[in-house]
Coordinates of C-alpha atoms and ligand atoms in Angstrom, one line a residue:
M19 CA -27.1 97.5 10.5
S20 CA -26.8 94.8 7.9
K21 CA -25.0 91.4 8.1
I22 CA -23.2 89.5 5.4
T23 CA -22.8 85.7 5.4
V24 CA -19.9 84.3 3.5
I25 CA -20.3 80.6 2.7
I26 CA -17.1 78.7 1.9
P27 CA -17.4 75.0 0.7
C28 CA -14.2 73.2 1.6
F29 CA -13.0 69.9 0.4
N30 CA -9.4 69.1 1.2
E31 CA -8.4 72.8 1.4
E32 CA -6.0 72.8 4.3
K33 CA -3.5 74.8 2.3
T34 CA -5.9 77.4 1.1
I35 CA -8.1 78.2 4.1
P36 CA -5.5 80.2 6.0
L37 CA -4.7 82.2 2.9
F38 CA -8.4 82.7 2.2
Y39 CA -9.2 83.8 5.7
D40 CA -6.4 86.4 5.8
E41 CA -7.5 87.9 2.5
M42 CA -11.1 87.9 3.5
E43 CA -10.3 89.6 6.8
R44 CA -8.1 92.2 5.0
V45 CA -11.0 93.0 2.6
R46 CA -13.5 93.1 5.5
K47 CA -11.4 95.5 7.5
K48 CA -10.7 97.7 4.6
D49 CA -14.0 97.9 2.8
F50 CA -16.7 96.9 5.2
K51 CA -16.4 99.1 8.3
G52 CA -19.5 98.8 10.5
I53 CA -21.0 95.8 8.7
E54 CA -21.4 92.6 10.6
F55 CA -20.0 89.4 9.0
E56 CA -20.5 85.7 9.5
Y57 CA -18.2 83.1 7.8
I58 CA -19.6 79.6 7.4
F59 CA -17.0 77.0 6.4
V60 CA -18.6 73.8 5.2
N61 CA -16.3 70.9 5.5
D62 CA -17.4 68.5 2.7
G63 CA -15.9 65.3 4.1
S64 CA -12.2 66.4 3.7
K65 CA -9.6 63.8 4.2
D66 CA -6.9 66.3 5.3
N67 CA -6.6 68.7 8.1
T68 CA -9.3 71.1 6.9
L69 CA -11.7 70.5 9.8
N70 CA -9.0 71.2 12.5
I71 CA -7.9 74.3 10.8
V72 CA -11.5 75.6 10.6
K73 CA -12.1 74.7 14.3
E74 CA -9.0 76.6 15.3
L75 CA -10.2 79.6 13.4
S76 CA -13.6 79.4 15.1
K77 CA -12.0 79.4 18.5
K78 CA -10.0 82.5 17.6
D79 CA -12.7 84.4 15.8
K80 CA -16.4 84.5 16.8
K81 CA -17.5 85.2 13.2
V82 CA -16.4 81.8 12.1
R83 CA -18.9 79.0 12.1
Y84 CA -18.4 75.6 10.6
I85 CA -20.5 72.7 9.4
S86 CA -18.9 69.3 8.9
F87 CA -20.4 66.6 6.8
S88 CA -20.2 62.9 7.5
R89 CA -18.6 62.3 4.1
N90 CA -18.0 64.0 0.8
F91 CA -21.4 65.1 -0.6
G92 CA -20.2 67.4 -3.3
K93 CA -20.1 71.2 -3.6
E94 CA -23.8 71.6 -4.4
A95 CA -24.7 70.0 -1.1
A96 CA -22.1 72.1 0.7
M97 CA -23.5 75.3 -0.8
L98 CA -27.0 74.3 0.2
A99 CA -26.0 73.5 3.8
G100 CA -24.4 76.9 4.0
L101 CA -27.4 78.7 2.6
E102 CA -29.7 76.9 5.1
E103 CA -27.5 77.9 8.0
S104 CA -27.0 81.4 6.9
S105 CA -28.4 84.2 9.0
G106 CA -27.2 87.3 7.1
D107 CA -29.3 89.8 5.2
Y108 CA -26.9 89.3 2.3
V109 CA -25.3 86.0 1.5
T110 CA -22.3 85.3 -0.7
L111 CA -20.7 82.0 -1.8
M112 CA -16.9 81.8 -2.3
D113 CA -14.4 79.1 -3.1
A114 CA -11.7 78.5 -0.6
D115 CA -9.0 78.8 -3.2
L116 CA -9.3 82.5 -3.8
Q117 CA -10.4 82.0 -7.4
D118 CA -13.4 84.1 -6.3
P119 CA -11.7 87.4 -5.3
P120 CA -13.1 88.8 -2.0
A121 CA -11.9 92.2 -3.2
M122 CA -14.9 92.3 -5.6
L123 CA -17.4 92.0 -2.7
R124 CA -17.7 95.7 -2.0
E125 CA -18.7 96.5 -5.6
M126 CA -21.3 93.7 -5.4
Y127 CA -22.6 94.9 -2.2
D128 CA -23.0 98.5 -3.4
L129 CA -24.9 97.3 -6.5
I130 CA -27.5 95.5 -4.4
K131 CA -27.6 98.1 -1.7
N132 CA -27.8 101.3 -3.9
E133 CA -29.2 100.0 -7.1
D134 CA -32.2 98.0 -7.9
Y135 CA -30.5 94.6 -8.0
D136 CA -31.4 91.5 -5.9
A137 CA -28.3 89.5 -6.8
V138 CA -24.9 90.1 -8.3
G139 CA -23.3 87.2 -10.1
T140 CA -19.8 86.9 -11.5
R141 CA -18.6 85.4 -14.7
R142 CA -15.1 84.9 -16.0
V143 CA -14.5 86.2 -19.4
S144 CA -11.3 84.2 -20.0
R145 CA -10.5 80.6 -19.2
K146 CA -6.8 81.3 -19.0
G147 CA -4.9 78.6 -17.1
E148 CA -7.4 75.9 -17.9
P149 CA -6.6 73.0 -20.2
P150 CA -7.9 74.0 -23.7
I151 CA -9.8 70.8 -24.1
R152 CA -11.7 71.5 -20.9
S153 CA -12.5 75.0 -22.1
F154 CA -13.7 73.6 -25.5
F155 CA -16.1 71.2 -23.9
A156 CA -17.3 73.8 -21.4
R157 CA -18.2 76.2 -24.2
L158 CA -19.9 73.4 -26.1
F159 CA -21.9 72.5 -23.1
Y160 CA -23.2 76.1 -22.6
K161 CA -24.2 76.3 -26.3
I162 CA -26.1 73.0 -26.1
I163 CA -27.9 73.6 -22.8
N164 CA -29.0 77.1 -23.8
K165 CA -30.6 75.7 -26.9
M166 CA -32.3 73.0 -25.0
S167 CA -33.5 74.8 -21.9
N168 CA -35.8 77.8 -21.3
I169 CA -33.6 78.8 -18.4
E170 CA -30.7 80.9 -19.4
M171 CA -27.3 79.5 -18.3
V172 CA -24.6 82.1 -18.5
D173 CA -21.3 80.9 -20.0
G174 CA -18.5 81.2 -17.6
A175 CA -20.8 82.0 -14.6
R176 CA -19.2 81.1 -11.3
D177 CA -20.9 80.2 -8.1
Y178 CA -19.4 83.3 -6.6
R179 CA -22.4 85.7 -6.1
L180 CA -24.0 88.0 -3.5
M181 CA -27.7 87.6 -2.9
S182 CA -30.3 89.3 -0.8
R183 CA -32.2 87.4 1.8
Q184 CA -35.2 87.2 -0.4
V185 CA -33.3 85.4 -3.2
V186 CA -31.7 83.0 -0.7
D187 CA -35.1 82.1 0.7
S188 CA -36.5 81.5 -2.8
I189 CA -33.6 79.2 -3.6
L190 CA -34.2 77.3 -0.3
E191 CA -37.8 76.7 -1.4
L192 CA -36.6 74.6 -4.3
G193 CA -36.4 71.2 -2.5
E194 CA -35.0 69.1 -5.4
Y195 CA -32.4 66.4 -4.8
N196 CA -30.5 66.8 -8.0
R197 CA -29.3 70.3 -7.6
Y198 CA -27.7 72.3 -10.4
S199 CA -27.2 75.7 -8.8
K200 CA -26.4 77.6 -12.0
G201 CA -29.9 76.7 -13.2
L202 CA -31.6 77.2 -9.9
W203 CA -30.3 80.8 -9.7
S204 CA -31.7 81.6 -13.1
F205 CA -34.9 79.8 -12.3
V206 CA -35.7 81.9 -9.3
G207 CA -35.3 85.0 -11.4
F208 CA -34.9 88.4 -9.7
N209 CA -32.8 91.3 -11.0
T210 CA -29.3 90.0 -11.4
K211 CA -26.3 92.0 -12.4
W212 CA -23.3 90.2 -13.9
L213 CA -19.8 91.3 -13.1
E214 CA -17.0 90.1 -15.4
Y215 CA -13.5 89.3 -14.4
E216 CA -10.4 87.5 -15.7
N217 CA -9.9 84.0 -14.5
V218 CA -7.6 83.8 -11.4
E219 CA -5.7 80.6 -10.8
R220 CA -6.1 78.8 -7.4
V221 CA -3.6 79.9 -4.8
A222 CA -2.6 76.4 -3.6
G223 CA -3.7 72.8 -3.7
E224 CA -5.4 71.5 -6.8
S225 CA -8.8 71.5 -8.5
K226 CA -11.2 68.8 -7.4
W227 CA -12.9 68.5 -10.7
S228 CA -11.8 65.8 -13.0
F229 CA -13.1 65.7 -16.6
W230 CA -15.4 62.8 -15.7
K231 CA -16.8 64.7 -12.7
L232 CA -17.5 67.7 -14.9
F233 CA -19.1 65.5 -17.5
K234 CA -21.5 64.1 -15.0
Y235 CA -22.2 67.6 -13.7
A236 CA -23.0 68.7 -17.2
M237 CA -25.5 65.8 -17.6
E238 CA -27.0 66.8 -14.3
G239 CA -27.6 70.3 -15.7
I240 CA -29.2 69.0 -18.8
T241 CA -31.5 66.5 -17.2
A242 CA -32.5 68.9 -14.5
F243 CA -33.4 71.8 -16.8
S244 CA -34.4 70.3 -20.1
T245 CA -36.6 67.5 -21.4
V246 CA -35.5 68.1 -25.0
P247 CA -33.4 64.8 -25.2
L248 CA -36.6 62.8 -24.6
V249 CA -38.4 64.7 -27.4
L250 CA -35.3 64.2 -29.6
S251 CA -35.3 60.5 -29.2
S252 CA -39.0 60.3 -30.2
F253 CA -38.2 62.3 -33.3
I254 CA -35.3 60.1 -34.2
G255 CA -37.6 57.1 -33.8
L256 CA -40.2 58.7 -36.0
F257 CA -37.6 59.5 -38.6
F258 CA -36.4 55.9 -38.8
C259 CA -40.0 54.6 -39.1
F260 CA -40.3 57.0 -42.1
V261 CA -37.1 55.7 -43.7
A262 CA -38.1 52.1 -43.1
F263 CA -41.5 52.8 -44.8
I264 CA -39.9 54.2 -47.9
L265 CA -37.4 51.3 -48.1
I266 CA -40.2 48.8 -47.8
I267 CA -42.0 50.4 -50.8
V268 CA -38.8 50.5 -52.8
I269 CA -38.1 46.9 -52.2
I270 CA -41.6 45.7 -53.0
V271 CA -41.6 47.7 -56.2
K272 CA -38.1 46.5 -57.1
T273 CA -39.1 42.8 -56.4
L274 CA -42.3 43.0 -58.5
A275 CA -40.5 44.7 -61.4
F276 CA -37.2 42.9 -61.5
G277 CA -37.6 39.6 -59.6
D278 CA -35.7 38.8 -56.4
P279 CA -32.0 38.2 -56.6
T280 CA -31.1 37.4 -53.0
G281 CA -28.4 39.7 -51.6
G282 CA -27.7 42.6 -49.4
W283 CA -26.6 40.7 -46.2
P284 CA -23.8 43.1 -45.3
S285 CA -26.0 46.2 -45.6
L286 CA -28.7 44.4 -43.6
V287 CA -26.3 43.7 -40.8
C288 CA -25.2 47.4 -40.8
I289 CA -28.8 48.5 -40.6
I290 CA -29.5 46.2 -37.7
F291 CA -26.5 47.5 -35.8
F292 CA -27.3 51.1 -36.5
V293 CA -31.0 50.9 -35.6
S294 CA -30.4 48.9 -32.4
G295 CA -27.7 51.4 -31.5
V296 CA -30.2 54.2 -31.8
Q297 CA -32.7 52.2 -29.7
L298 CA -30.2 51.6 -26.9
F299 CA -29.2 55.3 -27.0
S300 CA -32.8 56.4 -26.6
L301 CA -33.4 53.9 -23.8
G302 CA -30.3 55.4 -22.2
V303 CA -31.8 58.9 -22.4
I304 CA -35.0 57.7 -20.9
G305 CA -33.0 55.9 -18.2
Q306 CA -31.2 59.1 -17.3
Y307 CA -34.5 60.8 -16.6
L308 CA -35.9 57.8 -14.8
S309 CA -32.8 57.5 -12.5
K310 CA -33.1 61.2 -11.6
T311 CA -36.8 60.7 -10.9
Y312 CA -35.9 57.7 -8.8
L313 CA -33.5 59.7 -6.7
E314 CA -36.0 62.5 -6.2
V315 CA -38.7 60.1 -5.2
K316 CA -36.5 58.5 -2.5
R317 CA -36.3 61.8 -0.8
R318 CA -32.9 61.1 0.7
P319 CA -31.2 63.9 2.6
I320 CA -28.9 65.9 0.4
Y321 CA -26.2 66.0 3.1
I322 CA -25.6 64.6 6.6
I323 CA -24.0 66.8 9.2
K324 CA -21.6 65.2 11.6
E325 CA -20.8 68.2 13.7
K326 CA -21.1 72.0 13.7
N327 CA -20.8 74.9 16.1
Ligands
LIG9 N1 -15.6 71.6 -3.2 C1 -16.4 71.0 -2.3 N2 -16.8 69.7 -2.5 C2 -16.3 68.9 -3.6 C3 -15.5 69.6 -4.5 C4 -15.1 70.9 -4.3 O1 -16.8 71.6 -1.3 O2 -16.7 67.8 -3.7 C5 -15.2 73.0 -3.0 C6 -13.7 73.2 -3.0 O3 -13.1 73.0 -1.7 C7 -13.6 74.7 -3.5 C8 -14.7 74.8 -4.4 O4 -15.6 73.8 -4.1 O5 -13.7 75.6 -2.4 C9 -14.3 74.8 -5.9 O6 -13.6 73.7 -6.1 P1 -12.3 73.6 -7.1 O7 -11.5 74.8 -6.9 O8 -11.7 72.3 -7.0 O9 -13.1 73.8 -8.5 P2 -12.6 74.7 -9.8 O10 -12.3 76.0 -9.2 O11 -11.5 74.0 -10.3 O12 -13.9 74.6 -10.6
LIG10 MG1 -11.1 76.5 -7.8

């Protein structure tokens, strides 16, 4: 008999957890007769009643386990904690807000069980219900990162996926501190089937992702899976050296041929501003990588558990 672990990262989800639990139970009873389940709710330092609700559930239902962090460590950390605690032969990650429909799970399970797939991922084909500006930047991000990285990042891919034990164990072997799961999943490889679905809006509560948070997450993805920005800044530097060289020759020739009428202060100031801007930008790029390296080297724990059952 096989066992499925469902991991649910929760950050201030008091409104959605009961709805999620009911829907998940409905699907389990309907589609998964005779298959054992385990639900791991990871409380990522919620400030509301999330932990109590989960504890209540775990008293009522033996399948429910919980892990509670000492503070908010972010969804990546919550997913990792869940994967490390999981004991199922198959593991799935789901958001608490029902944006990842549990009803799709049976189809995913069948694909792994009966066909030659090791993991089934999901991607949303529409971004309906999302602010247009956010969709625009999200699309742009995927275009850029796929140009810069050898690892394929699928546009619209969600964290909702079902994986075999083997895939989970491979992911757990990647001990990096700066975790960008979408990349890690592509990195480990294996046969992955992508299921597409229309975006579903969250049932209650609100999204935890501000534009700024998403921007930082995008930077995380780029620095974790590409070193192209470093190469790019070297190229820009080289290009400016070349331009400077040409300009020097032009000026020397001009001075020898026509004398030297002093002038060109405004243009000089512009050039200084421009070039020092490029220098600072490149330093910033290097700084990004350095800071990531710094965090890796410190080997701090990715999360700290306060309590669990
Ligand atoms: N989440 C988390 N820690 C965080 C932010 C979010 O565990 O710091 C969880 C959240 O509770 C939810 C899932 O990650 O179950 C997705 O979050 P959200 O719905 O806010 O993101 P969106 O669907 O808007 O991308
Ligand atoms: Mg959501």
